[in-house]
Tab-separated table of C-alpha atoms and ligand atoms in Angstrom:
chain	number	residue	atom	x	y	z
A	25	UNK	CA	-25.390	38.943	19.622
A	26	UNK	CA	-25.465	37.044	16.330
A	27	UNK	CA	-22.313	37.297	14.248
A	28	UNK	CA	-22.214	38.789	10.758
A	29	UNK	CA	-20.982	36.442	7.987
A	30	UNK	CA	-17.229	36.597	8.313
A	31	UNK	CA	-14.797	37.376	5.545
A	32	UNK	CA	-11.694	37.077	7.695
A	33	UNK	CA	-10.235	33.600	8.200
A	34	UNK	CA	-10.187	33.628	12.013
A	35	UNK	CA	-13.736	34.966	12.252
A	36	UNK	CA	-14.851	32.288	9.774
A	37	UNK	CA	-13.021	29.639	11.801
A	38	UNK	CA	-15.049	30.673	14.880
A	39	UNK	CA	-18.251	30.071	12.899
A	40	UNK	CA	-16.991	26.720	11.597
A	41	UNK	CA	-16.092	25.585	15.119
A	42	UNK	CA	-19.435	26.757	16.536
A	43	UNK	CA	-21.204	24.724	13.829
A	44	UNK	CA	-19.224	21.561	14.636
A	45	UNK	CA	-18.916	21.761	18.422
A	46	UNK	CA	-22.145	23.636	19.133
A	47	UNK	CA	-24.534	22.278	16.521
A	48	UNK	CA	-23.014	18.896	15.665
A	49	UNK	CA	-22.278	19.623	11.988
A	50	UNK	CA	-19.537	17.645	10.251
A	51	UNK	CA	-16.355	19.628	9.627
A	52	UNK	CA	-16.672	19.240	5.842
A	53	UNK	CA	-20.188	20.656	5.898
A	54	UNK	CA	-19.295	23.430	8.354
A	55	UNK	CA	-16.381	24.514	6.158
A	56	UNK	CA	-18.546	24.610	3.060
A	57	UNK	CA	-21.270	26.594	4.873
A	58	UNK	CA	-19.120	28.965	6.928
A	59	UNK	CA	-15.741	29.215	5.154
A	60	UNK	CA	-14.414	32.767	4.534
A	61	UNK	CA	-16.612	34.865	2.274
A	62	UNK	CA	-13.880	36.331	0.025
A	63	UNK	CA	-12.135	34.431	-2.747
A	64	UNK	CA	-8.538	34.696	-1.541
A	65	UNK	CA	-7.239	31.094	-1.383
A	66	UNK	CA	-4.839	32.069	1.432
A	67	UNK	CA	-7.811	33.002	3.635
A	68	UNK	CA	-9.506	29.695	2.834
A	69	UNK	CA	-6.296	27.788	3.629
A	70	UNK	CA	-5.786	29.646	6.936
A	71	UNK	CA	-9.390	29.084	8.028
A	72	UNK	CA	-9.059	25.360	7.232
A	73	UNK	CA	-5.732	25.051	9.011
A	74	UNK	CA	-7.155	26.716	12.135
A	75	UNK	CA	-10.396	24.708	12.108
A	76	UNK	CA	-8.569	21.374	11.632
A	77	UNK	CA	-5.926	22.272	14.197
A	78	UNK	CA	-8.333	23.441	16.895
A	79	UNK	CA	-10.466	20.313	16.440
A	80	UNK	CA	-7.356	18.111	16.657
A	81	UNK	CA	-6.288	19.765	19.911
A	82	UNK	CA	-9.637	21.006	21.236
A	83	UNK	CA	-9.476	19.359	24.659
A	84	UNK	CA	-5.886	20.451	25.279
A	85	UNK	CA	-6.568	24.020	24.121
A	86	UNK	CA	-9.655	24.165	26.324
A	87	UNK	CA	-7.609	23.021	29.326
A	88	UNK	CA	-5.037	25.750	28.609
A	89	UNK	CA	-7.880	28.288	28.497
A	90	UNK	CA	-9.335	27.028	31.771
A	91	UNK	CA	-5.892	27.300	33.379
A	92	UNK	CA	-5.846	31.052	32.704
A	93	UNK	CA	-9.489	31.987	33.345
A	94	UNK	CA	-10.798	32.420	36.879
A	95	UNK	CA	-14.281	31.289	35.833
A	96	UNK	CA	-15.781	29.628	32.768
A	97	UNK	CA	-17.238	31.844	30.070
A	98	UNK	CA	-21.038	31.800	29.765
A	99	UNK	CA	-22.564	29.539	27.117
A	100	UNK	CA	-23.606	32.607	25.076
A	101	UNK	CA	-19.897	33.447	24.887
A	102	UNK	CA	-18.847	30.076	23.468
A	103	UNK	CA	-17.556	32.020	20.448
A	104	UNK	CA	-15.047	33.782	22.708
A	105	UNK	CA	-14.060	30.510	24.383
A	106	UNK	CA	-13.295	29.082	20.932
A	107	UNK	CA	-11.508	32.266	19.899
A	108	UNK	CA	-9.171	31.769	22.842
A	109	UNK	CA	-8.510	28.206	21.632
A	110	UNK	CA	-7.745	29.653	18.191
A	111	UNK	CA	-5.311	32.079	19.825
A	112	UNK	CA	-3.498	29.330	21.787
A	113	UNK	CA	-3.384	27.096	18.713
A	114	UNK	CA	-1.688	29.800	16.633
A	115	UNK	CA	0.876	30.381	19.390
A	116	UNK	CA	1.657	26.696	20.000
A	117	UNK	CA	1.355	25.060	16.569
A	118	UNK	CA	1.368	27.599	13.750
A	119	UNK	CA	4.334	29.090	12.090
A	120	UNK	CA	3.321	32.767	12.236
A	121	UNK	CA	4.563	35.850	14.095
A	122	UNK	CA	3.100	35.803	17.608
A	123	UNK	CA	2.216	39.510	17.631
A	124	UNK	CA	0.138	39.108	14.447
A	125	UNK	CA	-1.589	36.017	15.840
A	126	UNK	CA	-2.559	37.875	19.021
A	127	UNK	CA	-3.682	41.134	17.423
A	128	UNK	CA	-5.688	39.418	14.657
A	129	UNK	CA	-7.386	37.166	17.191
A	130	UNK	CA	-8.263	40.091	19.458
A	131	UNK	CA	-9.661	41.956	16.451
A	132	UNK	CA	-12.186	39.168	15.863
A	133	UNK	CA	-13.634	39.708	19.360
A	134	UNK	CA	-14.037	43.435	18.608
A	135	UNK	CA	-15.672	42.747	15.259
A	136	UNK	CA	-18.153	40.499	17.027
A	137	UNK	CA	-19.049	43.430	19.335
A	138	UNK	CA	-17.421	41.958	22.443
A	139	UNK	CA	-14.873	44.580	23.497
A	140	UNK	CA	-14.797	43.183	27.044
A	141	UNK	CA	-13.628	39.860	25.584
A	142	UNK	CA	-11.060	41.580	23.342
A	143	UNK	CA	-9.335	42.920	26.465
A	144	UNK	CA	-9.528	39.553	28.203
A	145	UNK	CA	-8.199	37.627	25.183
A	146	UNK	CA	-5.364	40.084	24.715
A	147	UNK	CA	-4.346	39.766	28.369
A	148	UNK	CA	-4.612	35.958	28.464
A	149	UNK	CA	-2.698	35.367	25.217
A	150	UNK	CA	0.084	37.707	26.351
A	151	UNK	CA	0.298	35.927	29.706
A	152	UNK	CA	0.508	32.617	27.873
A	153	UNK	CA	3.335	33.984	25.682
A	154	UNK	CA	5.270	35.055	28.778
A	155	UNK	CA	4.697	31.963	30.862
A	156	UNK	CA	3.428	28.817	29.165
A	157	UNK	CA	5.740	26.157	30.667
A	158	UNK	CA	3.935	25.554	33.983
A	159	UNK	CA	0.553	25.620	32.300
A	160	UNK	CA	1.565	23.115	29.601
A	161	UNK	CA	3.173	20.830	32.151
A	162	UNK	CA	-0.036	20.703	34.208
A	163	UNK	CA	-2.277	20.258	31.171
A	164	UNK	CA	-0.135	17.555	29.542
A	165	UNK	CA	0.084	15.479	32.716
A	166	UNK	CA	-3.169	13.839	31.646
A	167	UNK	CA	-2.965	11.779	28.403
A	168	UNK	CA	-6.595	12.501	27.511
A	169	UNK	CA	-5.856	16.217	27.634
A	170	UNK	CA	-2.428	16.139	26.017
A	171	UNK	CA	-3.665	14.014	23.086
A	172	UNK	CA	-7.061	15.756	23.060
A	173	UNK	CA	-9.212	12.676	23.046
A	174	UNK	CA	-12.469	12.042	24.932
A	175	UNK	CA	-12.064	9.789	27.974
A	176	UNK	CA	-14.330	7.050	26.595
A	177	UNK	CA	-12.273	6.759	23.409
A	178	UNK	CA	-8.979	6.876	25.277
A	179	UNK	CA	-10.177	4.037	27.542
A	180	UNK	CA	-11.134	1.885	24.540
A	181	UNK	CA	-7.887	2.538	22.698
A	182	UNK	CA	-5.861	1.658	25.807
A	183	UNK	CA	-7.854	-1.523	26.316
A	184	UNK	CA	-7.768	-2.586	22.651
A	185	UNK	CA	-4.134	-1.611	21.971
A	186	UNK	CA	-2.222	-1.697	25.270
A	187	UNK	CA	1.161	-1.397	23.514
A	188	UNK	CA	0.190	0.880	20.654
A	189	UNK	CA	-2.202	3.485	22.009
A	190	UNK	CA	0.374	6.285	22.497
A	191	UNK	CA	1.579	6.014	18.881
A	192	UNK	CA	-2.013	5.695	17.697
A	193	UNK	CA	-3.040	8.879	19.529
A	194	UNK	CA	-0.083	10.752	18.059
A	195	UNK	CA	-0.961	9.537	14.563
A	196	UNK	CA	-4.589	10.598	15.011
A	197	UNK	CA	-3.381	14.161	15.607
A	198	UNK	CA	-1.020	14.210	12.641
A	199	UNK	CA	-1.753	15.489	9.155
A	200	UNK	CA	-2.599	12.795	6.621
A	201	UNK	CA	-0.806	12.645	3.270
A	202	UNK	CA	-2.632	13.051	-0.016
A	203	UNK	CA	-2.565	9.704	-1.810
A	204	UNK	CA	-3.680	8.911	-5.336
A	205	UNK	CA	-4.940	5.728	-6.931
A	206	UNK	CA	-3.690	5.572	-10.490
A	207	UNK	CA	-6.195	4.140	-12.950
A	208	UNK	CA	-3.853	1.639	-14.549
A	209	UNK	CA	-6.533	0.798	-17.090
A	210	UNK	CA	-5.609	4.145	-18.646
A	211	UNK	CA	-1.994	4.781	-17.638
A	212	UNK	CA	0.749	2.942	-15.730
A	213	UNK	CA	1.707	4.203	-12.306
A	214	UNK	CA	5.227	5.075	-13.442
A	215	UNK	CA	3.965	6.942	-16.494
A	216	UNK	CA	1.524	8.893	-14.333
A	217	UNK	CA	4.261	9.671	-11.840
A	218	UNK	CA	6.184	11.155	-14.782
A	219	UNK	CA	3.186	13.328	-15.687
A	220	UNK	CA	3.008	14.568	-12.107
A	221	UNK	CA	6.743	15.324	-12.113
A	222	UNK	CA	6.319	17.341	-15.315
A	223	UNK	CA	3.812	19.512	-13.389
A	224	UNK	CA	6.253	19.874	-10.478
A	225	UNK	CA	4.261	17.487	-8.235
A	226	UNK	CA	6.520	15.044	-6.374
A	227	UNK	CA	5.112	11.575	-5.666
A	228	UNK	CA	6.388	8.201	-4.476
A	229	UNK	CA	5.034	4.675	-4.777
A	230	UNK	CA	4.335	2.702	-1.603
A	231	UNK	CA	5.594	-0.865	-1.141
A	232	UNK	CA	2.779	-3.382	-1.348
A	233	UNK	CA	0.254	-0.982	-2.889
A	234	UNK	CA	0.123	-1.544	-6.649
A	235	UNK	CA	-1.792	1.545	-7.702
A	236	UNK	CA	-0.884	4.089	-5.015
A	237	UNK	CA	1.205	7.247	-5.269
A	238	UNK	CA	1.768	9.349	-2.148
A	239	UNK	CA	2.217	13.029	-2.962
A	240	UNK	CA	5.030	14.997	-1.315
A	241	UNK	CA	2.548	17.840	-0.741
A	242	UNK	CA	-1.211	18.034	-1.037
A	243	UNK	CA	-2.451	19.854	-4.139
A	244	UNK	CA	-5.860	20.922	-5.413
A	245	UNK	CA	-7.541	18.126	-7.346
A	246	UNK	CA	-7.798	20.508	-10.301
A	247	UNK	CA	-3.971	20.564	-10.439
A	248	UNK	CA	-3.768	16.786	-11.014
A	249	UNK	CA	-3.060	16.049	-14.694
A	250	UNK	CA	-5.739	13.908	-16.332
A	251	UNK	CA	-7.972	13.894	-13.240
A	252	UNK	CA	-11.072	14.978	-15.166
A	253	UNK	CA	-10.338	12.281	-17.777
A	254	UNK	CA	-10.119	9.549	-15.116
A	255	UNK	CA	-6.362	8.955	-14.902
A	256	UNK	CA	-6.408	8.983	-11.100
A	257	UNK	CA	-8.532	9.304	-7.990
A	258	UNK	CA	-7.786	10.517	-4.470
A	259	UNK	CA	-7.874	7.594	-2.013
A	260	UNK	CA	-5.796	6.612	0.991
A	261	UNK	CA	-3.525	3.654	0.255
A	262	UNK	CA	-5.054	1.372	2.883
A	263	UNK	CA	-8.471	1.649	1.204
A	264	UNK	CA	-6.805	0.413	-1.993
A	265	UNK	CA	-6.589	-3.106	-0.562
A	266	UNK	CA	-10.342	-3.707	-0.724
A	267	UNK	CA	-10.372	-4.455	-4.448
A	268	UNK	CA	-7.354	-6.818	-4.494
A	269	UNK	CA	-8.677	-8.681	-1.429
A	270	UNK	CA	-12.087	-8.999	-3.059
A	271	UNK	CA	-10.318	-10.466	-6.081
A	272	UNK	CA	-13.148	-10.016	-8.586
A	273	UNK	CA	-12.460	-11.442	-12.070
A	274	UNK	CA	-13.816	-10.374	-15.448
A	275	UNK	CA	-17.475	-11.314	-15.696
A	276	UNK	CA	-18.004	-11.775	-11.945
A	277	UNK	CA	-21.230	-10.528	-10.395
A	278	UNK	CA	-20.171	-8.161	-7.576
A	279	UNK	CA	-22.182	-6.393	-4.870
A	280	UNK	CA	-20.746	-3.329	-3.161
A	281	UNK	CA	-23.312	-3.072	-0.368
A	282	UNK	CA	-22.190	0.247	1.200
A	283	UNK	CA	-20.813	1.953	-1.823
A	284	UNK	CA	-20.965	5.743	-1.480
A	285	UNK	CA	-19.022	7.806	-2.369
A	286	UNK	CA	-17.741	4.991	-4.573
A	287	UNK	CA	-13.963	4.869	-4.217
A	288	UNK	CA	-13.712	1.115	-3.697
A	289	UNK	CA	-16.393	0.256	-6.278
A	290	UNK	CA	-14.479	2.255	-8.875
A	291	UNK	CA	-11.254	0.458	-7.972
A	292	UNK	CA	-12.960	-2.940	-8.393
A	293	UNK	CA	-14.087	-1.899	-11.871
A	294	UNK	CA	-10.663	-0.501	-12.788
A	295	UNK	CA	-9.191	-3.936	-12.052
A	296	UNK	CA	-11.821	-6.226	-13.608
A	297	UNK	CA	-14.643	-6.070	-16.142
A	298	UNK	CA	-17.124	-7.143	-13.479
A	299	UNK	CA	-20.869	-6.599	-13.372
A	300	UNK	CA	-21.221	-4.475	-10.255
A	301	UNK	CA	-24.311	-3.571	-8.259
A	302	UNK	CA	-23.569	-0.469	-6.175
A	303	UNK	CA	-25.967	-0.095	-3.227
A	304	UNK	CA	-26.175	2.585	-0.559
A	305	UNK	CA	-28.951	3.631	1.800
A	306	UNK	CA	-28.117	7.328	1.275
A	307	UNK	CA	-29.471	8.515	-2.061
A	308	UNK	CA	-27.679	11.862	-1.896
A	309	UNK	CA	-24.296	10.214	-1.368
A	310	UNK	CA	-25.062	7.803	-4.232
A	311	UNK	CA	-25.038	10.718	-6.686
A	312	UNK	CA	-21.323	11.030	-6.023
A	313	UNK	CA	-20.897	7.376	-7.027
A	314	UNK	CA	-22.461	8.068	-10.397
A	315	UNK	CA	-20.270	11.153	-10.892
A	316	UNK	CA	-17.123	9.215	-9.987
A	317	UNK	CA	-17.951	6.307	-12.274
A	318	UNK	CA	-18.765	8.704	-15.141
A	319	UNK	CA	-15.454	10.530	-14.688
A	320	UNK	CA	-13.549	7.244	-14.750
A	321	UNK	CA	-15.494	5.919	-17.750
A	322	UNK	CA	-16.867	2.995	-15.705
A	323	UNK	CA	-20.380	1.722	-15.268
A	324	UNK	CA	-22.393	-0.072	-12.628
A	325	UNK	CA	-26.006	-0.556	-11.621
A	326	UNK	CA	-26.623	1.966	-8.837
A	327	UNK	CA	-29.434	1.370	-6.333
A	328	UNK	CA	-30.694	3.126	-3.186
A	329	UNK	CA	-31.514	0.453	-0.621
A	330	UNK	CA	-30.936	-0.682	2.942
A	331	UNK	CA	-28.643	-3.609	2.202
A	332	UNK	CA	-29.319	-5.131	5.635
A	333	UNK	CA	-33.024	-5.499	4.850
A	334	UNK	CA	-33.573	-9.114	3.699
A	335	UNK	CA	-36.665	-7.940	1.792
A	336	UNK	CA	-34.351	-6.136	-0.688
A	337	UNK	CA	-32.890	-9.378	-1.986
A	338	UNK	CA	-34.755	-11.918	-4.141
A	339	UNK	CA	-34.278	-15.422	-2.677
A	340	UNK	CA	-32.321	-16.643	-5.708
A	341	UNK	CA	-29.977	-13.649	-6.040
A	342	UNK	CA	-26.284	-14.591	-5.588
A	343	UNK	CA	-23.015	-12.706	-6.024
A	344	UNK	CA	-19.500	-14.024	-6.669
A	345	UNK	CA	-18.062	-11.237	-4.567
A	346	UNK	CA	-19.621	-8.997	-1.892
A	347	UNK	CA	-17.921	-6.011	-0.305
A	348	UNK	CA	-19.274	-4.660	2.992
A	349	UNK	CA	-17.394	-1.428	3.706
A	350	UNK	CA	-19.529	-1.006	6.771
A	351	UNK	CA	-20.755	2.193	8.437
A	352	UNK	CA	-18.440	2.649	11.426
A	353	UNK	CA	-17.037	5.060	13.998
A	354	UNK	CA	-14.352	6.320	11.605
A	355	UNK	CA	-11.786	6.127	14.410
A	356	UNK	CA	-9.155	5.031	11.875
A	357	UNK	CA	-9.506	8.272	9.899
A	358	UNK	CA	-9.599	10.818	12.736
A	359	UNK	CA	-6.475	12.488	11.324
A	360	UNK	CA	-8.550	13.359	8.223
A	361	UNK	CA	-11.760	14.097	10.157
A	362	UNK	CA	-10.835	15.400	13.633
A	363	UNK	CA	-14.500	16.335	14.225
A	364	UNK	CA	-15.143	12.594	14.747
A	365	UNK	CA	-13.566	12.866	18.210
A	366	UNK	CA	-16.229	15.316	19.360
A	367	UNK	CA	-19.249	14.172	17.350
A	368	UNK	CA	-19.107	10.442	18.142
A	369	UNK	CA	-20.542	9.176	21.418
A	370	UNK	CA	-19.578	5.954	23.158
A	371	UNK	CA	-23.148	4.654	22.805
A	372	UNK	CA	-22.749	4.859	18.995
A	373	UNK	CA	-20.291	1.968	19.007
A	374	UNK	CA	-22.795	-0.633	20.224
A	375	UNK	CA	-25.416	0.645	17.748
A	376	UNK	CA	-22.919	0.461	14.906
A	377	UNK	CA	-21.967	-3.100	15.851
A	378	UNK	CA	-25.638	-4.107	15.589
A	379	UNK	CA	-25.868	-2.565	12.093
A	380	UNK	CA	-22.597	-4.185	11.040
A	381	UNK	CA	-23.787	-7.608	12.171
A	382	UNK	CA	-27.135	-7.109	10.395
A	383	UNK	CA	-25.297	-6.420	7.111
A	384	UNK	CA	-23.270	-9.625	7.509
A	385	UNK	CA	-26.333	-11.706	8.456
A	386	UNK	CA	-28.382	-10.459	5.505
A	387	UNK	CA	-25.674	-10.591	2.863
A	388	UNK	CA	-23.824	-13.817	3.679
A	389	UNK	CA	-26.644	-15.983	2.207
A	390	UNK	CA	-26.250	-13.904	-1.008
A	391	UNK	CA	-22.646	-15.049	-1.537
A	392	UNK	CA	-22.496	-17.786	-4.206
A	393	UNK	CA	-20.831	-21.096	-3.225
A	394	UNK	CA	-17.082	-20.638	-3.777
A	395	UNK	CA	-17.552	-16.855	-3.577
A	396	UNK	CA	-16.055	-14.339	-1.181
A	397	UNK	CA	-17.290	-11.619	1.171
A	398	UNK	CA	-14.871	-8.891	2.315
A	399	UNK	CA	-15.876	-7.042	5.485
A	400	UNK	CA	-13.970	-3.861	6.257
A	401	UNK	CA	-14.196	-0.690	8.324
A	402	UNK	CA	-12.118	2.436	8.846
A	403	UNK	CA	-12.307	1.803	12.595
A	404	UNK	CA	-9.556	0.834	15.028
A	405	UNK	CA	-11.996	-0.449	17.662
A	406	UNK	CA	-12.215	-4.197	18.234
A	407	UNK	CA	-15.948	-3.883	19.008
A	408	UNK	CA	-16.639	-2.987	15.355
A	409	UNK	CA	-14.099	-5.301	13.800
A	410	UNK	CA	-12.863	-8.505	15.337
A	411	UNK	CA	-15.756	-8.793	17.807
A	412	UNK	CA	-18.346	-8.491	15.019
A	413	UNK	CA	-16.616	-10.937	12.669
A	414	UNK	CA	-15.769	-13.460	15.381
A	415	UNK	CA	-19.360	-13.639	16.629
A	416	UNK	CA	-20.671	-13.869	13.064
A	417	UNK	CA	-18.292	-16.660	12.031
A	418	UNK	CA	-19.137	-18.630	15.181
A	419	UNK	CA	-22.768	-18.762	14.027
A	420	UNK	CA	-22.044	-20.079	10.489
A	421	UNK	CA	-21.165	-23.546	9.252
A	422	UNK	CA	-20.157	-22.640	5.702
A	423	UNK	CA	-17.439	-19.990	6.217
A	424	UNK	CA	-13.752	-20.405	5.532
A	425	UNK	CA	-11.836	-17.504	7.051
A	426	UNK	CA	-8.960	-16.472	4.788
A	427	UNK	CA	-6.452	-14.350	6.734
A	428	UNK	CA	-5.488	-11.358	4.583
A	429	UNK	CA	-1.743	-11.239	3.952
A	430	UNK	CA	-0.832	-7.571	3.964
A	431	UNK	CA	2.527	-5.822	4.289
A	432	UNK	CA	1.309	-3.408	6.986
A	433	UNK	CA	-0.607	-3.988	10.220
A	434	UNK	CA	-1.154	-7.200	12.142
A	435	UNK	CA	-3.339	-10.303	11.993
A	436	UNK	CA	-6.075	-10.149	14.652
A	437	UNK	CA	-8.042	-13.380	15.001
A	438	UNK	CA	-10.091	-13.664	11.806
A	439	UNK	CA	-8.957	-10.450	10.159
A	440	UNK	CA	-6.212	-7.907	9.797
A	441	UNK	CA	-5.937	-4.572	11.613
A	442	UNK	CA	-3.943	-1.592	10.446
A	443	UNK	CA	-3.545	1.158	13.039
A	444	UNK	CA	-3.550	4.774	11.891
A	445	UNK	CA	-0.109	5.968	10.872
A	446	UNK	CA	1.460	2.537	10.267
A	447	UNK	CA	3.459	2.966	7.037
A	448	UNK	CA	1.749	6.361	6.854
A	449	UNK	CA	-1.688	4.938	6.023
A	450	UNK	CA	-5.123	5.302	7.638
A	451	UNK	CA	-6.451	2.886	10.266
A	452	UNK	CA	-8.463	0.051	8.734
A	453	UNK	CA	-9.725	-3.486	9.321
A	454	UNK	CA	-10.202	-6.259	6.728
A	455	UNK	CA	-11.641	-9.752	6.974
A	456	UNK	CA	-12.065	-12.156	4.023
A	457	UNK	CA	-14.765	-14.820	4.334
A	458	UNK	CA	-15.059	-17.514	1.664
A	459	UNK	CA	-18.240	-19.535	1.126
A	460	UNK	CA	-17.664	-23.273	1.191
B	278	SAM	C1	-17.670	3.730	4.934
B	278	SAM	S1	-18.864	4.389	3.914
B	278	SAM	C2	-18.542	3.551	2.404
B	278	SAM	C3	-17.379	4.115	1.610
B	278	SAM	C4	-17.312	3.535	0.203
B	278	SAM	N1	-17.298	2.095	0.191
B	278	SAM	C5	-16.130	4.033	-0.593
B	278	SAM	O1	-15.132	3.340	-0.717
B	278	SAM	O2	-16.199	5.133	-1.121
B	278	SAM	C6	-20.291	3.558	4.468
B	278	SAM	C7	-21.532	3.770	3.628
B	278	SAM	O3	-22.520	2.842	4.061
B	278	SAM	C8	-23.788	3.408	3.843
B	278	SAM	N2	-24.733	2.597	4.632
B	278	SAM	C9	-24.909	2.595	5.967
B	278	SAM	N3	-25.827	1.656	6.305
B	278	SAM	C10	-26.219	1.067	5.155
B	278	SAM	C11	-27.144	0.036	4.851
B	278	SAM	N4	-27.832	-0.572	5.810
B	278	SAM	N5	-27.319	-0.318	3.562
B	278	SAM	C12	-26.620	0.303	2.578
B	278	SAM	N6	-25.744	1.293	2.817
B	278	SAM	C13	-25.531	1.659	4.084
B	278	SAM	C14	-23.605	4.846	4.256
B	278	SAM	O4	-24.585	5.655	3.660
B	278	SAM	C15	-22.189	5.146	3.733
B	278	SAM	O5	-22.257	5.739	2.463
């Protein structure tokens, strides 16, 4: 039967998970479409916590479920299969009384008209409470199950990072901090930290990141003093290296070729009075760029275009600085978007590498002599980073590779790789290519 719109957080979480895992929606979109109907912020927070948590641990929770069920549930009962995962997640990872977790979870099955499943879920969750050790030992014997990662991604991470993959997997399942970029055109970082403290919001600077403040606890954006006036933006610290590495000066002509939603373009303009062309192939996402620039009191020329199409660029057009923040797998930001683990397919990686190379091939001739191109991704896969840049550089005779010197991460061939969780930041790759 089809479910009624849910006002309770667990029922809403079932709908969110069905949208992501059943229909391929992104988690952000699923939460906005299927979040709890009421306006109690505690319900919204609980639904989010459950949806994020179940997606982080989906494979492990599914294996726990399979351990207790004699046969798999039918595909029309995928809602009940996910409800069981929600039940296990509350019992293993959430700080709430077990009896409430069980009874509230069982109640969702009843509300969805599946009394048979209510009995089953009640029995299975109570068995798990009584005797979880043997089950967890069997499930966690396999690293793909214990870290809840698809086999193809696990194989790539092991191959790419033979010494680091266990820490990387753990970091991908952790909760990311909320980090701000202070607009030091308007207010110094220390002064803004003082404003946060006055509102009871603790924050600390991060070594090597000039504009970043990491909050002790995430808060609603509306609680940030001066946000609407442009005093700060929300942006992970590692993404705050793009602008300094690009090194645009006042008056430079800058192209941000993959700009939406505009975080890095705004940072470039906060640091220099440059003339910036902000391009993205997604017109809807570009609207967010305009909103962000307006809020920060910055301006740029904004254009919808496929930046990898040579026909977009007049032969004589040159830029002093070009940023390619390329479309990628997002494997460096899985802790913020755990849906990536289940929505990405291995075949996507090769397709992305082709698009990444096309952006480099088209835009390199647009870099002015003496200018710089920064290529970056929020991926931790060599196939999208070092492999793309290495092959590109091998085909050019006018590139000087400038190794980024950064306080976190490691040099990898032509660029610099930061793995998720190092110094608490997201996973990211940077390469700086200067035109001779
Ligand atoms: C990683 S996001 C960019 C994030 C952005 N730089 C920021 O800091 O907020 C990649 C963007 O590239 C855009 N994109 C993908 N292929 C493109 C292409 N061929 N030309 C222009 N934009 C493209 C996507 O629409 C997406 O908005």
